[in-house]
Each structure stands twice: as C-alpha cells, then as structure tokens.
Short mmCIF file of C-alpha atoms in Angstrom, two decimals:
data_model
loop_
_atom_site.label_atom_id
_atom_site.label_comp_id
_atom_site.label_asym_id
_atom_site.label_seq_id
_atom_site.Cartn_x
_atom_site.Cartn_y
_atom_site.Cartn_z
CA UNK L 116 -35.34 -53.60 99.39
CA UNK L 117 -33.70 -51.95 102.35
CA UNK L 118 -33.90 -48.21 102.77
CA UNK L 119 -32.26 -45.68 105.02
CA UNK L 120 -32.26 -41.99 105.79
CA UNK L 121 -29.28 -39.97 106.88
CA UNK L 122 -29.44 -37.28 109.52
CA UNK L 123 -29.60 -33.57 108.77
CA UNK L 124 -26.35 -32.52 107.11
CA UNK L 125 -24.86 -29.23 108.23
CA UNK L 126 -22.04 -27.06 106.85
CA UNK L 127 -18.84 -27.28 108.88
CA UNK L 128 -16.12 -24.77 109.61
CA UNK L 129 -13.56 -26.77 107.63
CA UNK L 130 -13.20 -27.18 103.90
CA UNK L 131 -16.47 -27.08 102.02
CA UNK L 132 -17.55 -27.48 98.42
CA UNK L 133 -18.29 -24.10 96.86
CA UNK L 134 -21.05 -25.60 94.71
CA UNK L 135 -22.83 -28.93 94.84
CA UNK L 136 -21.62 -30.80 91.74
CA UNK L 137 -24.07 -32.62 89.49
CA UNK L 138 -21.76 -35.05 87.72
CA UNK L 139 -18.69 -35.30 89.91
CA UNK L 140 -19.00 -39.10 90.19
CA UNK L 141 -20.41 -42.04 88.30
CA UNK L 142 -24.02 -42.88 89.18
CA UNK L 143 -24.60 -45.45 91.90
CA UNK L 144 -25.70 -48.63 90.09
CA UNK L 145 -27.80 -49.90 93.01
CA UNK L 146 -29.14 -46.77 94.71
CA UNK L 147 -30.73 -43.41 93.98
CA UNK L 148 -29.72 -40.50 96.20
CA UNK L 149 -32.23 -37.76 97.00
CA UNK L 150 -31.48 -34.56 98.92
CA UNK L 151 -34.31 -32.81 100.80
CA UNK L 152 -32.99 -29.27 101.06
CA UNK L 153 -34.40 -26.22 102.78
CA UNK L 154 -35.41 -24.32 105.90
CA UNK L 155 -38.74 -25.90 106.88
CA UNK L 156 -40.21 -27.53 109.97
CA UNK L 157 -37.88 -30.51 110.66
CA UNK L 158 -40.93 -32.63 111.44
CA UNK L 159 -42.31 -31.95 107.96
CA UNK L 160 -39.00 -32.85 106.36
CA UNK L 161 -38.84 -36.05 108.41
CA UNK L 162 -42.44 -36.89 107.51
CA UNK L 163 -41.72 -36.55 103.81
CA UNK L 164 -38.49 -38.55 104.10
CA UNK L 165 -40.23 -41.41 105.89
CA UNK L 166 -43.03 -41.44 103.32
CA UNK L 167 -40.50 -41.58 100.50
CA UNK L 168 -38.76 -44.51 102.14
CA UNK L 169 -42.06 -46.27 102.76
CA UNK L 170 -42.97 -45.93 99.08
CA UNK L 171 -39.67 -47.41 97.93
CA UNK L 172 -40.98 -50.96 97.54
CA UNK L 173 -40.08 -54.05 95.61
CA UNK L 174 -41.18 -52.53 92.28
CA UNK L 175 -38.36 -49.96 92.51
CA UNK L 176 -35.24 -50.89 90.59
CA UNK L 177 -33.00 -48.83 92.87
CA UNK L 178 -32.81 -48.53 96.63
CA UNK L 179 -33.68 -44.97 97.69
CA UNK L 180 -31.36 -43.10 100.03
CA UNK L 181 -32.78 -39.86 101.45
CA UNK L 182 -30.45 -37.17 102.74
CA UNK L 183 -31.55 -34.00 104.49
CA UNK L 184 -29.90 -30.61 104.69
CA UNK L 185 -30.98 -27.08 105.57
CA UNK L 186 -28.44 -24.88 103.84
CA UNK L 187 -25.58 -25.37 101.40
CA UNK L 188 -22.66 -25.80 101.08
CA UNK L 189 -22.21 -29.32 102.43
CA UNK L 190 -19.07 -30.34 104.27
CA UNK L 191 -16.53 -31.97 102.00
CA UNK L 192 -16.89 -35.74 102.08
CA UNK L 193 -15.03 -37.83 99.46
CA UNK L 194 -17.17 -40.85 100.35
CA UNK L 195 -20.50 -39.11 99.72
CA UNK L 196 -22.09 -40.51 96.53
CA UNK L 197 -23.41 -38.36 93.72
CA UNK L 198 -26.69 -36.60 94.49
CA UNK L 199 -29.20 -37.64 91.83
CA UNK L 200 -32.08 -35.32 92.69
CA UNK L 201 -32.77 -32.28 94.89
CA UNK L 202 -36.15 -31.35 96.34
CA UNK L 203 -35.89 -27.69 97.39
CA UNK L 204 -38.38 -27.27 100.24
CA UNK L 205 -40.07 -23.93 100.90
CA UNK L 206 -42.39 -22.82 103.71
CA UNK L 207 -44.81 -20.13 102.54
CA UNK L 208 -45.10 -18.86 106.11
CA UNK L 209 -41.38 -18.22 106.63
CA UNK L 210 -39.38 -15.40 105.06
CA UNK L 211 -36.22 -17.11 106.27
CA UNK L 212 -37.23 -20.19 104.28
CA UNK L 213 -37.44 -18.06 101.12
CA UNK L 214 -34.01 -16.53 101.78
CA UNK L 215 -32.47 -19.98 102.31
CA UNK L 216 -34.07 -21.24 99.08
CA UNK L 217 -32.63 -18.34 97.09
CA UNK L 218 -29.22 -19.00 98.64
CA UNK L 219 -29.32 -22.75 97.97
CA UNK L 220 -30.26 -22.23 94.34
CA UNK L 221 -26.98 -20.39 93.80
CA UNK L 222 -24.98 -23.20 95.41
CA UNK L 223 -25.78 -26.02 92.98
CA UNK L 224 -24.48 -26.61 89.48
CA UNK L 225 -26.72 -25.61 86.59
CA UNK L 226 -27.21 -29.23 85.47
CA UNK L 227 -29.47 -29.87 88.46
CA UNK L 228 -32.04 -27.61 86.79
CA UNK L 229 -32.34 -30.00 83.84
CA UNK L 230 -34.97 -32.32 85.29
CA UNK L 231 -33.03 -33.18 88.44
CA UNK L 232 -34.72 -30.88 90.95
CA UNK L 233 -38.03 -29.34 91.98
CA UNK L 234 -39.54 -26.98 94.56
CA UNK L 235 -41.83 -28.47 97.21
CA UNK L 236 -44.05 -25.78 98.69
CA UNK L 237 -45.04 -26.55 102.29
CA UNK L 238 -48.09 -25.18 104.10
CA UNK L 239 -49.63 -24.13 100.82
CA UNK L 240 -53.13 -24.83 102.11
CA UNK L 241 -53.05 -21.95 104.61
CA UNK L 242 -54.28 -18.79 102.90
CA UNK L 243 -53.64 -16.41 105.79
CA UNK L 244 -50.35 -15.36 107.30
CA UNK L 245 -48.22 -15.81 104.19
CA UNK L 246 -44.71 -14.37 104.63
CA UNK L 247 -44.44 -13.52 100.91
CA UNK L 248 -46.52 -13.58 97.76
CA UNK L 249 -47.18 -16.83 95.89
CA UNK L 250 -46.09 -15.00 92.76
CA UNK L 251 -42.57 -14.94 94.23
CA UNK L 252 -42.51 -18.73 94.04
CA UNK L 253 -43.63 -18.56 90.42
CA UNK L 254 -40.88 -16.07 89.61
CA UNK L 255 -38.19 -18.30 91.11
CA UNK L 256 -39.59 -21.35 89.31
CA UNK L 257 -39.48 -19.50 85.99
CA UNK L 258 -36.00 -18.12 86.57
CA UNK L 259 -34.55 -21.56 87.32
CA UNK L 260 -36.96 -23.59 85.16
CA UNK L 261 -38.12 -25.64 88.15
CA UNK L 262 -41.29 -27.64 88.54
CA UNK L 263 -43.31 -26.63 91.61
CA UNK L 264 -45.03 -29.28 93.69
CA UNK L 265 -47.54 -27.12 95.53
CA UNK L 266 -48.79 -28.94 98.58
CA UNK L 267 -50.53 -28.51 101.90
CA UNK L 268 -47.73 -30.52 103.48
CA UNK L 269 -48.55 -30.23 107.17
CA UNK L 270 -48.12 -32.46 110.17
CA UNK L 271 -51.79 -33.41 110.12
CA UNK L 272 -51.82 -34.39 106.45
CA UNK L 273 -50.41 -37.89 105.96
CA UNK L 274 -52.33 -38.16 102.69
CA UNK L 275 -50.70 -35.01 101.34
CA UNK L 276 -47.22 -36.22 102.30
CA UNK L 277 -47.91 -39.49 100.47
CA UNK L 278 -48.98 -37.63 97.32
CA UNK L 279 -45.92 -35.39 97.36
CA UNK L 280 -43.65 -38.38 98.00
CA UNK L 281 -45.17 -40.25 95.07
CA UNK L 282 -44.61 -37.31 92.73
CA UNK L 283 -41.00 -36.86 93.87
CA UNK L 284 -40.31 -40.60 93.57
CA UNK L 285 -41.43 -40.54 89.93
CA UNK L 286 -39.04 -37.72 89.17
CA UNK L 287 -36.15 -39.37 91.02
CA UNK L 288 -36.63 -42.57 89.03
CA UNK L 289 -36.47 -40.62 85.77
CA UNK L 290 -33.42 -38.64 86.90
CA UNK L 291 -31.68 -41.95 87.72
CA UNK L 292 -32.67 -43.37 84.31
CA UNK L 293 -34.72 -46.26 85.71
CA UNK L 294 -36.79 -45.69 82.57
CA UNK L 295 -34.08 -45.34 79.95
CA UNK L 296 -36.56 -44.44 77.19
CA UNK L 297 -37.82 -41.35 79.06
CA UNK L 298 -35.66 -38.27 79.60
CA UNK L 299 -36.15 -36.20 82.78
CA UNK L 300 -36.03 -33.16 80.51
CA UNK L 301 -39.56 -34.03 79.37
CA UNK L 302 -40.85 -33.15 82.84
CA UNK L 303 -39.38 -29.67 82.91
CA UNK L 304 -41.70 -26.61 82.92
CA UNK L 305 -44.16 -25.50 81.80
CA UNK L 306 -45.62 -27.99 84.26
CA UNK L 307 -46.91 -27.47 87.77
CA UNK L 308 -48.33 -30.37 89.76
CA UNK L 309 -50.86 -28.03 91.36
CA UNK L 310 -51.50 -24.39 90.49
CA UNK L 311 -50.08 -21.75 92.81
#
C-alpha cells in the first residue's frame, strides 16, 4: 500500500469555500482522506502525519492520504477529493491555537461532528504554563459533541505519537465505512480517550 502526505494547505486570496463540505462528492473507493487541522508546532503535525502513514499497512483496506492545514477556509480546488475525517489539533500552551480551533469549528459543515472529527490535544503532559484552562477544551468538546484525544504529543514522545495515530486511524476507518457493520456515530461522546 502506497501512502503520501500533502504539504500544508493555506487559504489564498482568490475564491475560497465558505465552509468545508462534508458530502460534496462521492467517497473515494480506494483511499481515505484525513485532514490535520490547527495551529500547532509544524514539527508535531508532521510527526503525527508520518506516524499515521507508517501505520497504514497491508491490513488497511484503504490507502490513507494525510492533508495538513492551519486555518480554514481552504482554497477552492475542484480536484480535491472529499475529506473523510478531520483531526482538530490544539496546543494547550498557545492561546492563538485555541482561537484558530474556535474559528475552524465554524468553518466546517455540521455533518463532520457526527463521528467524522475529533480534537487532538497537544502538549497535554505539561502542567505548567497553560495558556487556558483545560475546562475550556471540555466546553468546546461538549458544544460540538467531539471526542477529545488528550495526549502528551511532543517532539520527544514517539510512543505518544504512535498511540494518537492508532486512535485516529481507527476512527478514520469507521468514518470511511471500512467496517460497514459499525457506525462512526457509536464513537461519539460521552467518550474521552484520556481524561482532561
């Protein structure tokens, strides 16, 4: 199974989509398309993307394509396939990251919140220097009915990146109906991979 990762997608000054559509196209029969979205350390985003691609082995029914973006909207691209799953990434030590998350949540169609997205909390292992309260993450998760993958995703933690990638991969496979007898709605809250 071949895998690939696109570069970081950025909004352009031309025509843009006002909201990221959930069902604007038919699903890709051979690939699953994941979007890592948020204002976090680019090295952390790259680390997670590479781990996701490394985990996409021969047991996977679909080839995984990982796309990365900081802030929506995306530039209009008629050739871009349907996004199957969004991992909203949040850095607990960056107020700007929280602001970007809140903005991005308003830029996607409501259907993404039905088992097709989650919040990945980065640098959750550091107890000091938080830019905002952990309860703020819980509030956002409740408001949008999002599962929170609370991690210590840091540059020094390859093991943590592997665990987060494994959890995301499971959710992507369900969102893409690799397991037709299991609905992604079954993995909606109340469920948190690790307590905040």
